[in-house]
Coordinates of C-alpha atoms in Angstrom, one line a residue:
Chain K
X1 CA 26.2 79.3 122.4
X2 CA 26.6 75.7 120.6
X3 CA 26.8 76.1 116.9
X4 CA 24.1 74.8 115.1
X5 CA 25.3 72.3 112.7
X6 CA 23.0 72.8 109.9
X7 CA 23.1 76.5 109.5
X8 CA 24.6 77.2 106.3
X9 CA 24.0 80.4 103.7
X10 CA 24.5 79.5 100.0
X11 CA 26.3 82.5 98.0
X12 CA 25.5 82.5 94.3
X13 CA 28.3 82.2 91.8
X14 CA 26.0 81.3 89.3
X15 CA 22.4 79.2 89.2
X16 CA 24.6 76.3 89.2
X17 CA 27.5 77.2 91.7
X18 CA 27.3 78.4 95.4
X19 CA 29.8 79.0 97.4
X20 CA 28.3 77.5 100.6
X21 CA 29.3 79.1 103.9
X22 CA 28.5 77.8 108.1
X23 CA 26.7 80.0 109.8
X24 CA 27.0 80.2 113.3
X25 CA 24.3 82.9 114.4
X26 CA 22.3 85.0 111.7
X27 CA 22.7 88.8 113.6
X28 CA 20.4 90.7 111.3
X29 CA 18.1 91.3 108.7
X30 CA 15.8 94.0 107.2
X31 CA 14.6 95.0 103.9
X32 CA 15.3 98.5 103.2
X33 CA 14.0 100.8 100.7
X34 CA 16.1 99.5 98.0
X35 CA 17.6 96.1 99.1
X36 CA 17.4 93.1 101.7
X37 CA 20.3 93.5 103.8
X38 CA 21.7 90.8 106.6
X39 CA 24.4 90.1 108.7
X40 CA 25.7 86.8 109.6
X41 CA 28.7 85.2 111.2
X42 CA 30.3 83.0 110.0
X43 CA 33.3 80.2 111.0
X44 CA 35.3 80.4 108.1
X45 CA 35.2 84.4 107.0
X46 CA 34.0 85.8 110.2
X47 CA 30.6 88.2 110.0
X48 CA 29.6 89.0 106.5
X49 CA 27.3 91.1 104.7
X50 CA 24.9 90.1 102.4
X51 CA 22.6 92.5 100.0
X52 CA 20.0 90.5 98.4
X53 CA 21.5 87.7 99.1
X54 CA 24.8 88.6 97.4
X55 CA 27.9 88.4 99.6
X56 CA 28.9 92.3 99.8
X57 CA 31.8 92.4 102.7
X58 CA 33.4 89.4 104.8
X59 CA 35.0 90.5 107.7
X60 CA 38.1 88.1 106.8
X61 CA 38.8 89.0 103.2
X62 CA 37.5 92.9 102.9
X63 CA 40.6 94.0 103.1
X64 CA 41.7 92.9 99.9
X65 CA 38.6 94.9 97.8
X66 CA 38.8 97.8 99.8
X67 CA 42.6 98.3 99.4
X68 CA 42.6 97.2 95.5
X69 CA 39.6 99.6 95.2
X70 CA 41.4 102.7 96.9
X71 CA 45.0 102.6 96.7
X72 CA 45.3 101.3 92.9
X73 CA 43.9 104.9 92.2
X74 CA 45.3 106.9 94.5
X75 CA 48.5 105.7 93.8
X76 CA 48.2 106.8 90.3
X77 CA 47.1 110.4 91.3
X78 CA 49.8 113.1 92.2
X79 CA 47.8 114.6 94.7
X80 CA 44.2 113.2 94.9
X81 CA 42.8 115.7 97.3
X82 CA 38.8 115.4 96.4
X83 CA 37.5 112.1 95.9
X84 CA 33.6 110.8 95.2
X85 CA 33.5 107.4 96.4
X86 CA 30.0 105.9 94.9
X87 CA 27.8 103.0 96.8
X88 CA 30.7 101.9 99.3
X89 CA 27.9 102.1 102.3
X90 CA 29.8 100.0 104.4
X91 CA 32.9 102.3 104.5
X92 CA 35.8 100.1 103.5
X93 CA 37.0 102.1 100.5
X94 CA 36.6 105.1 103.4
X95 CA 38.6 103.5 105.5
X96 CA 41.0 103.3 102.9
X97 CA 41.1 106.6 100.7
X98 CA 41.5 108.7 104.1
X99 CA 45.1 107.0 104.8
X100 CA 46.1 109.3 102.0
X101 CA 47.5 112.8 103.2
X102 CA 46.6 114.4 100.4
X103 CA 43.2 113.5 100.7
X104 CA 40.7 116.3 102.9
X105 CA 37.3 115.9 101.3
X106 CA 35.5 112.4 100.7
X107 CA 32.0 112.2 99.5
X108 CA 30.3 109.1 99.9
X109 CA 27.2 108.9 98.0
X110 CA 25.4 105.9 99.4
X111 CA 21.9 105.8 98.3
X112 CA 20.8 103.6 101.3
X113 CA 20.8 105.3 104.6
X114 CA 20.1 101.4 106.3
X115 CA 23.6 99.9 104.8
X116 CA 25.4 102.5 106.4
X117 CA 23.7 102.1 109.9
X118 CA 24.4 98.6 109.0
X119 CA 28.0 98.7 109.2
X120 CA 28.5 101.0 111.9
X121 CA 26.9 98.5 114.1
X122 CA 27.8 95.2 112.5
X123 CA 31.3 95.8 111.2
X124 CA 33.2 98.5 113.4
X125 CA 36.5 97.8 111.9
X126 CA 35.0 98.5 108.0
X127 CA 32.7 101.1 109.4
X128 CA 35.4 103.2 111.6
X129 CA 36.5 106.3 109.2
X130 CA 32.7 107.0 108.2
X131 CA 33.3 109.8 111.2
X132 CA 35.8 111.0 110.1
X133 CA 36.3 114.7 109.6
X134 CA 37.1 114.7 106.0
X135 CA 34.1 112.8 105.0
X136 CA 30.2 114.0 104.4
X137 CA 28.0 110.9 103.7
X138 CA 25.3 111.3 101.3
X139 CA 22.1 109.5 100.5
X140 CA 21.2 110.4 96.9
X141 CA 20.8 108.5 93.9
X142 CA 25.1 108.9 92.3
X143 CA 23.9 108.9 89.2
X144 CA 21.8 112.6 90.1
X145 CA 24.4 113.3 92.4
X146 CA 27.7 113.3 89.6
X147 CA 25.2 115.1 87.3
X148 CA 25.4 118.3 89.6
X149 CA 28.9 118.4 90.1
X150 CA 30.9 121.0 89.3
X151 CA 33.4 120.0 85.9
X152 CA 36.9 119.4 86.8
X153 CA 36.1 119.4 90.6
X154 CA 37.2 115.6 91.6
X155 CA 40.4 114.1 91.4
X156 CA 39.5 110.4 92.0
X157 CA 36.4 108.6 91.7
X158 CA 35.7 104.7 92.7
X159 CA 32.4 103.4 92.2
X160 CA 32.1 100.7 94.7
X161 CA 28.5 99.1 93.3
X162 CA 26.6 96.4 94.0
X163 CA 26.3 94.3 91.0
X164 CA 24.1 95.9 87.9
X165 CA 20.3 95.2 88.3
X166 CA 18.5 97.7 90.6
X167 CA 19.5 100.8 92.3
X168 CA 22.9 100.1 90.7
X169 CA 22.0 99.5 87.0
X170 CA 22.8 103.4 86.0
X171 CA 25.9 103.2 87.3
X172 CA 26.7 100.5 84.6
X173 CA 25.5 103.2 81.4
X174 CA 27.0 105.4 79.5
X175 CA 25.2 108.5 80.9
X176 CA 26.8 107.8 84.1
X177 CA 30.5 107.6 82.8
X178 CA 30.1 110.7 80.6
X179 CA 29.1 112.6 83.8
X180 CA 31.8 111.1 85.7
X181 CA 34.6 112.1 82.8
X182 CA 33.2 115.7 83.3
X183 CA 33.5 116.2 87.0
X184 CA 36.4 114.7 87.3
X185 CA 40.1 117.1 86.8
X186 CA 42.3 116.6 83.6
X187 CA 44.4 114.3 86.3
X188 CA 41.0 112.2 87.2
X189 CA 41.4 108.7 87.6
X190 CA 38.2 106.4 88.3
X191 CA 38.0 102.8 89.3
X192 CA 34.8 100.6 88.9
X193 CA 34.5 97.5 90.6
X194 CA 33.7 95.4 87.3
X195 CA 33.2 91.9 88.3
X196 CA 34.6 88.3 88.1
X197 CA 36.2 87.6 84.6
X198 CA 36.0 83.8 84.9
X199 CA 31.8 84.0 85.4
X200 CA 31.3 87.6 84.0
X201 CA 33.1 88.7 81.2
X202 CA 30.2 89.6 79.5
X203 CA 29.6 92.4 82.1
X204 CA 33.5 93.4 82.0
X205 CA 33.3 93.7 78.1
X206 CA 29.8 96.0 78.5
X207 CA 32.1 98.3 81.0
X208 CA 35.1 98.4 78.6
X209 CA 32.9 99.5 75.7
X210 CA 30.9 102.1 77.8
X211 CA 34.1 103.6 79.2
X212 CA 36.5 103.7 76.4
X213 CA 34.1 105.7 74.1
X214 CA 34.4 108.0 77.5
X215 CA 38.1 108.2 78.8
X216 CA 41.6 108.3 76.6
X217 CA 43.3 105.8 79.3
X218 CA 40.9 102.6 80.2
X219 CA 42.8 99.3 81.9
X220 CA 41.3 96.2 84.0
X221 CA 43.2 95.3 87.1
X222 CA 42.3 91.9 89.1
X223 CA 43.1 90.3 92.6
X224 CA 42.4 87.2 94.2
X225 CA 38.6 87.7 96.1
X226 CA 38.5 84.3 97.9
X227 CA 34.6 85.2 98.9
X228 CA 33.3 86.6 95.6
X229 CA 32.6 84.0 92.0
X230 CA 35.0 82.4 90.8
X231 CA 37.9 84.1 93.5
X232 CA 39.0 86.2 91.1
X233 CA 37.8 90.1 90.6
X234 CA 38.1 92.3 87.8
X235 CA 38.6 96.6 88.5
X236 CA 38.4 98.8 85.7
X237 CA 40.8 101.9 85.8
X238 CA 39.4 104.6 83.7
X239 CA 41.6 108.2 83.6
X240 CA 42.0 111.2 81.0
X241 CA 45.9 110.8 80.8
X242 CA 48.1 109.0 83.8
X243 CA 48.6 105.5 82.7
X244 CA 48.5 103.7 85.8
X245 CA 52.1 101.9 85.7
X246 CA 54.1 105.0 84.5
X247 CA 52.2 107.2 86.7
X248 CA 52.4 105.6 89.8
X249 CA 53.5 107.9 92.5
X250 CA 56.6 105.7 94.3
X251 CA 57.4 108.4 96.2
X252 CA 54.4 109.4 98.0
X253 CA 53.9 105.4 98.5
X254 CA 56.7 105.0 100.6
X255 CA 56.5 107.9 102.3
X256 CA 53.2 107.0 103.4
X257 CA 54.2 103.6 104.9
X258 CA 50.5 101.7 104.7
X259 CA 50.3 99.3 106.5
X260 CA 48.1 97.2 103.8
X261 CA 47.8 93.5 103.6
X262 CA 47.2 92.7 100.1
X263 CA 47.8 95.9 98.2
X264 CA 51.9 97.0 97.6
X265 CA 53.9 98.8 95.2
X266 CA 54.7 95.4 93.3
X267 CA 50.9 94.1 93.6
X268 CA 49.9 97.4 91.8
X269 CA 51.8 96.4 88.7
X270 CA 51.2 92.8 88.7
X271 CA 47.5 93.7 88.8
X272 CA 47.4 94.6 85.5
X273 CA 49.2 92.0 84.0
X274 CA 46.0 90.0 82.7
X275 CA 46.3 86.1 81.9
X276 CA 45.7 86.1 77.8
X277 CA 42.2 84.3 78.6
X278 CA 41.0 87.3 80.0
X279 CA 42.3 89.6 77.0
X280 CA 41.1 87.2 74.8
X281 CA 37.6 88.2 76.3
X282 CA 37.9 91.7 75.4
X283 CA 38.6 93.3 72.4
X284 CA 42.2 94.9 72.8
Chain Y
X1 CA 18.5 64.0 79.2
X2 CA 17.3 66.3 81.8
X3 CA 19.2 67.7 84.4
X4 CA 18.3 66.8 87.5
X5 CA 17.9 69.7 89.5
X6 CA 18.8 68.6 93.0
X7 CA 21.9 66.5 92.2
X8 CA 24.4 68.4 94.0
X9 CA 28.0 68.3 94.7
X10 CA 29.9 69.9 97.5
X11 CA 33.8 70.0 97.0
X12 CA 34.8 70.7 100.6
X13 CA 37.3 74.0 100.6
X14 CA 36.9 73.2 104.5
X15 CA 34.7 71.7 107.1
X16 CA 32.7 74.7 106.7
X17 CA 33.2 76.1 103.5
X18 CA 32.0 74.5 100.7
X19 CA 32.0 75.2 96.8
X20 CA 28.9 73.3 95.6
X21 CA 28.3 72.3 92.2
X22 CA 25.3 71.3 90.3
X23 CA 25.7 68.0 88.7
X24 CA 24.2 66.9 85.2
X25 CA 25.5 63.3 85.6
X26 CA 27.6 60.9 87.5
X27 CA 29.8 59.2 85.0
X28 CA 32.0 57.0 87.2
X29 CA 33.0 55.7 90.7
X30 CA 35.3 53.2 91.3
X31 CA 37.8 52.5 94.9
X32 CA 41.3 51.9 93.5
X33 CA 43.7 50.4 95.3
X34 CA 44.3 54.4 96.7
X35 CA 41.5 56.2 96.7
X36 CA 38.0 56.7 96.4
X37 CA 37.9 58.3 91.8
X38 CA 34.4 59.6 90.5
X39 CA 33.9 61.8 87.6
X40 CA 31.0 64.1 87.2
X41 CA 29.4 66.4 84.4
X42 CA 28.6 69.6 85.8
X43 CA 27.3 72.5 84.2
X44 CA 29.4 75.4 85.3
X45 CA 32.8 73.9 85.2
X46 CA 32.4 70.9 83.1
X47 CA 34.0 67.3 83.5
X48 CA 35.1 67.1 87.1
X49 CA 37.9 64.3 88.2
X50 CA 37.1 63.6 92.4
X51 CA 39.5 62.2 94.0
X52 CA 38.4 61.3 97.6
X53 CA 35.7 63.7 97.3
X54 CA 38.1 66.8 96.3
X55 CA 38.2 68.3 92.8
X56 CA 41.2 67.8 91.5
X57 CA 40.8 68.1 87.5
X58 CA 37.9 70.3 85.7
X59 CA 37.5 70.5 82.4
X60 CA 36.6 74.6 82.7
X61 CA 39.8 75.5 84.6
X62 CA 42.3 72.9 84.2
X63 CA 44.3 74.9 81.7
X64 CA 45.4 77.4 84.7
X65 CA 47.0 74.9 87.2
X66 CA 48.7 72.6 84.5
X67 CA 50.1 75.5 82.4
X68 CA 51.1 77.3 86.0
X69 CA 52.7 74.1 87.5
X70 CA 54.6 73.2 83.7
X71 CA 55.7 76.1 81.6
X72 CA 57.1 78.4 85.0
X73 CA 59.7 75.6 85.7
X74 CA 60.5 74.6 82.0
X75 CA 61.0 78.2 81.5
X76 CA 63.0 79.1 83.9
X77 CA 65.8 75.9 82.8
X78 CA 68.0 77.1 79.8
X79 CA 67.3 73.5 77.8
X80 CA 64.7 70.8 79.8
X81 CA 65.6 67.6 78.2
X82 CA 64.4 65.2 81.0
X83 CA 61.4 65.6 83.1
X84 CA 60.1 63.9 86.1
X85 CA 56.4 64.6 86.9
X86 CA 55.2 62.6 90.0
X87 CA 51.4 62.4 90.6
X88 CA 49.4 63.9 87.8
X89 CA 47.9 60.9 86.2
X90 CA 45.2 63.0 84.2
X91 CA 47.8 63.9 82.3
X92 CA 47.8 67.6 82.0
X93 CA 51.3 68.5 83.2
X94 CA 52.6 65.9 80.5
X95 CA 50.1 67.7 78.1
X96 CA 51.6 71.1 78.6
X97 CA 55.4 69.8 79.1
X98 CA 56.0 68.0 75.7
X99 CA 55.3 71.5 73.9
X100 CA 58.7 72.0 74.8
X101 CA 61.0 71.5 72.0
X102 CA 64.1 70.5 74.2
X103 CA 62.2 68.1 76.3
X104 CA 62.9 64.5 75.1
X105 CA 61.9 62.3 77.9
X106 CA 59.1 62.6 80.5
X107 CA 58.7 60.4 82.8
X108 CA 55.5 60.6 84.7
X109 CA 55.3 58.3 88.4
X110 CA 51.5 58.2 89.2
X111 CA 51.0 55.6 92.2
X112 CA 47.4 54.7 90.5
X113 CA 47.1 53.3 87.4
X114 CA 43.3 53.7 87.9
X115 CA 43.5 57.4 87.6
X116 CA 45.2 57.2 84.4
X117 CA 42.8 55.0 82.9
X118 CA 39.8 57.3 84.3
X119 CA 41.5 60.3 82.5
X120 CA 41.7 58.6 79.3
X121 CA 38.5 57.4 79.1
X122 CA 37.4 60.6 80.7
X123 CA 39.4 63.5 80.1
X124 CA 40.8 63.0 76.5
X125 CA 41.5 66.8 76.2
X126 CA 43.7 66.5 79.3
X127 CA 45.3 63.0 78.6
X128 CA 46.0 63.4 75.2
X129 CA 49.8 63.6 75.4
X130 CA 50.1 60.6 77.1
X131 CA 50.7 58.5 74.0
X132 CA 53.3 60.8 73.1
X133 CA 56.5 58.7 72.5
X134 CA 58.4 60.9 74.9
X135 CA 56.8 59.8 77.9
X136 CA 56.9 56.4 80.0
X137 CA 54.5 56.0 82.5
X138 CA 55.4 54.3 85.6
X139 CA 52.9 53.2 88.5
X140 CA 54.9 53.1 91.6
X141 CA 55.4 54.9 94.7
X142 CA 57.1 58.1 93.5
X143 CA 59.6 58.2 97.4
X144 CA 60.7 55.1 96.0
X145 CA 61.6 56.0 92.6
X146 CA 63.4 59.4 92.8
X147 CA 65.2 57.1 95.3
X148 CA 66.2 54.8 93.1
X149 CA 67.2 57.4 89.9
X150 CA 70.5 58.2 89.3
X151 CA 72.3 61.5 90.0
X152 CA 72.5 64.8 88.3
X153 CA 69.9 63.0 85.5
X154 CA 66.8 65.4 85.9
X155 CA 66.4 68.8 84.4
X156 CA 63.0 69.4 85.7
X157 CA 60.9 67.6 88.6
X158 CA 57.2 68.3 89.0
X159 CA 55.2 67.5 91.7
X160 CA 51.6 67.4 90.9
X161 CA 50.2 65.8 93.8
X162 CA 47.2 65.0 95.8
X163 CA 46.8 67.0 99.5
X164 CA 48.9 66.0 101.8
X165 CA 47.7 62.3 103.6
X166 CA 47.6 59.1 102.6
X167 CA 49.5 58.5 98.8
X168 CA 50.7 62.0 98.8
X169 CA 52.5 62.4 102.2
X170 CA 55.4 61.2 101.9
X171 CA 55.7 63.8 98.9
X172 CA 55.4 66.5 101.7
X173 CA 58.2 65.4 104.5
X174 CA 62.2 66.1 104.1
X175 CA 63.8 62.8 102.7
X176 CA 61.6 63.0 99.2
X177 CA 62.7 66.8 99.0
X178 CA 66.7 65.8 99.6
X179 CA 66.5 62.4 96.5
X180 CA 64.8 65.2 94.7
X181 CA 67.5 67.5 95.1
X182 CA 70.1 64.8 94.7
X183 CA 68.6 63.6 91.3
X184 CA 68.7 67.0 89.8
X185 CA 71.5 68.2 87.2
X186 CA 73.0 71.7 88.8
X187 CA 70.3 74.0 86.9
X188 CA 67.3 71.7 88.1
X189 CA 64.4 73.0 88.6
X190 CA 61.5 71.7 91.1
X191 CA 58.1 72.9 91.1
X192 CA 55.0 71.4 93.8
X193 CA 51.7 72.4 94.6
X194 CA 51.6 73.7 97.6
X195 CA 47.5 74.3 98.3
X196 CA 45.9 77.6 99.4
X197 CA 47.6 80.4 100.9
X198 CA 44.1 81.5 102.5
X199 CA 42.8 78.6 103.6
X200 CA 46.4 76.2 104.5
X201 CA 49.0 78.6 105.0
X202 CA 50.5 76.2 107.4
X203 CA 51.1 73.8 104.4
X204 CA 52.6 76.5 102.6
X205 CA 55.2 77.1 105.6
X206 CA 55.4 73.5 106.0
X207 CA 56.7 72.9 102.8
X208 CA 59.0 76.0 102.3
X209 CA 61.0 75.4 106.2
X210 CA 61.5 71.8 104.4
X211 CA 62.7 73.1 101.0
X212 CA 64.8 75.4 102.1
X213 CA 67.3 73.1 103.9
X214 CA 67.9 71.8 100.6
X215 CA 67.5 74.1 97.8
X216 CA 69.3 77.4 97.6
X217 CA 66.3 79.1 95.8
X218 CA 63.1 78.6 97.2
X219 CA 60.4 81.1 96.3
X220 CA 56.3 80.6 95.9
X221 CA 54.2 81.5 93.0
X222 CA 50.4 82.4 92.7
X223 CA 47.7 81.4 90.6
X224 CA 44.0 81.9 89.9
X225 CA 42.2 78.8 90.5
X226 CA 38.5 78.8 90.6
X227 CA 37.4 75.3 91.3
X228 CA 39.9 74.8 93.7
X229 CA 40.2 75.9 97.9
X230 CA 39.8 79.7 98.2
X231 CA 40.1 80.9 94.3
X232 CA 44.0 81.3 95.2
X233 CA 46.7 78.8 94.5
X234 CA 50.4 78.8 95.2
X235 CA 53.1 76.7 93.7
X236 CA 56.9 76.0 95.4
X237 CA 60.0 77.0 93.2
X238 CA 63.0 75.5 93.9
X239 CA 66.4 75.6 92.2
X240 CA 69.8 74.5 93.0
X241 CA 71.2 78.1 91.1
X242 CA 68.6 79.4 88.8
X243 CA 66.2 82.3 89.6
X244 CA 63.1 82.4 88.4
X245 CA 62.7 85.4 87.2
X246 CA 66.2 86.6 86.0
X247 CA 67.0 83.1 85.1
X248 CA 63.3 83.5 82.9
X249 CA 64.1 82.1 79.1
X250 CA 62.7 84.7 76.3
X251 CA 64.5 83.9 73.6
X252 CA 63.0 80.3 73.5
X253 CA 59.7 81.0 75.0
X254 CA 59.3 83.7 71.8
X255 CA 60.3 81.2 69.8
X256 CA 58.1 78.4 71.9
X257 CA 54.2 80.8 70.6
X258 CA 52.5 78.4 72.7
X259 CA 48.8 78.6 73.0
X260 CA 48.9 79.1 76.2
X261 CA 45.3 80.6 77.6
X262 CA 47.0 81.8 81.6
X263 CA 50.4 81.7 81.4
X264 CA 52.2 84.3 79.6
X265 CA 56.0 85.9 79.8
X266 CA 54.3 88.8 81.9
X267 CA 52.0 86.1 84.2
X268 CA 55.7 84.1 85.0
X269 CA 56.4 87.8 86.2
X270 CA 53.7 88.9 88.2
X271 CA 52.9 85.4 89.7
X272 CA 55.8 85.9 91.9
X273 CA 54.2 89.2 93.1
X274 CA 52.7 88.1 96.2
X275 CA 50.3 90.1 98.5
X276 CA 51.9 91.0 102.0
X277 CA 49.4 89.1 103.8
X278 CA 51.0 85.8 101.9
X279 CA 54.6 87.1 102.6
X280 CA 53.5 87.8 106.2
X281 CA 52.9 84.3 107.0
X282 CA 56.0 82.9 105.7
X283 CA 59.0 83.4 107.5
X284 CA 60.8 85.6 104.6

């Protein structure tokens, strides 16, 4: 099929700044119970996801969210057996978390069924560990579902969100991090995807405040996002005691031989090295 | 005045990727005897320089590329005395270099004496240090002036150009790289753009296969830059001895307390971190 010519989707950065993509077929679209979701393909980042009109996966850069997401704190873990991954629908942080041997029981709590039925049609190579033994998938509101967990029972927690506003917005509160503090082990490490510090710092310092009245340990980590504002992302590592440089676990890394394209031993401690206009944002 | 709200820019990061800006006003347009130079106002990333249609100076995130591209070669020499910037007419790498206390003479070839103009009527914050009594500007074709300077007389050479094509290209090809080499003492120093590792990686390898014929250290550096290609920059080291990172000058960059907003003693660092997926695309 010819592509059209004049096809193109426009991603918000900002009301003033899209990043403004070619389509070359629009696959898919449906409005859900919480969200519009669509598919398209694209020439320059291949098919890509969008939720309310908000890029959400690109088939060509995924892999560097999914693997800063996952292996940032599962590195930092001695043995991260349990882990709640929270939104995350489309299964990269999955895909990710389940390369880790120590690893036999993810919960995904993905409170909309349709982005998960999504991705296993649309995005097989995101989608693929959602089968997975080791994995139940759950459709509940996270915020409910943390509140019922037993105390001490998780070892690792990433909240893989949309951004705040709608189903998400609980899962920027303080209720939400209290609860998560509680289920997690006195080894618990969480990361929060926590936005672009060039466009939303405002957001990053609401995060900090929230979680450091919550958690002894709280650091940001970024990486280059070439499809999301500004290309750069923000992370937030939250945990009750493992600092996440000292604490990573070398050993287990190269043991387990990853075979990760943006993620390394060396990109997890350059992460946190923040340029001083991003500290300047916050209040350290 | 109002803004308009359909005045629209789109800086091309491909043919089908674009990043589009909303513009508040057109300033200036002029053809130089080069290229096609317009400024704009815009409201997310303020002042923008176009040059041939692509953004190449903003007033929101110009501090990142000219700090990256001046302070990681200066501190990496034990005493810069005399630097060479070719291209960078707005001035920002001069801005940035002449906060070095050992640096006495700057030299800056910009082809276009147009863009220098633009930038000072412009872009005062970025052109500011062009006054400075250090610094001689000369507007002529920067192949024919390395050519032309005598050996072993340059501590530092910095290559701030356009893309490669027209002006530029000669700054990309093999005889420009060995009168670089040539007119460098034996602990020069050479940095260069060298464009997006997501979106021209084949620039990238284009530049290092040339580089390393005739430097013994060659190495790339990454920054954060959101009005530019992809969010992700990279940068060329080259030295005829010194490494970047052992060769890395505390004791005067302590000294130095520059104001610096990215670069720091931990960003020279970790900018040398690069993801495998960079690595894997360079023959390393």
């Amino acid at each position: 099929m010819p592509v059209s010519r004049s096809d193109w989707f426009d991603a918000k950065y900002s009301d003033d700044t899209h990043l403004r993509i070619r389509v070359v077929e629009r696959l898919f679209k449906t409005q859900s119970n919480f969200q519009k979701i669509e598919v398209l393909d694209s020439i320059d980042f291949g098919r890509v996801l969008l939720l309310d009109d908000i890029i959400n996966v690109t088939e060509r850069d995924e892999f560097i969210y999914h693997e800063m997401m996952s292996h940032v704190p599962l590195f930092s873990h001695p043995e991260p057996r349990r882990v709640l991954v929270v939104g995350g629908g489309d299964g990269g942080v999955v895909r990710e978390v389940v390369k880790h041997q120590p690893v036999h029981d993810v919960m995904l709590v993905e409170i909309d069924a349709d982005v998960v039925d999504v991705c296993r049609s649309f995005f097989p190579q995101v989608s693929c560990a959602l089968s997975d033994s080791r994995v139940s998938i759950h459709h509940q509101d996270a915020a409910d579902f943390i509140k019922k967990m037993q105390q001490d029972s998780l070892d690792v927690i990433i909240i893989d969100s949309t951004d705040p506003g709608g189903a998400s917005e609980k899962l920027f509160g303080p209720a939400f991090y209290e609860d998560c503090f509680k289920a997690l082990t006195s080894e618990g490490v969480l990361t929060a995807q926590s936005e672009s510090p060039f466009f939303d710092a405002d957001i990053m310092l609401s995060l900090y405040e929230i979680a450091r009245k919550v958690f002894p340990v709280v650091r940001f980590y970024i990486a280059f996002m070439p499809s999301y504002v500004s290309g750069i992302w923000s992370f937030l590592y939250c945990s009750k005691q493992t600092d996440p440089l000292s604490g990573f676990q070398r050993a287990r890394y190269e043991q387990s031989r990853l075979d990760t394209r943006y993620y390394s031993a060396e990109i997890h401690a350059a992460s946190f090295t923040l340029p001083p206009f991003i500290k300047q944002q916050l209040p350290f």
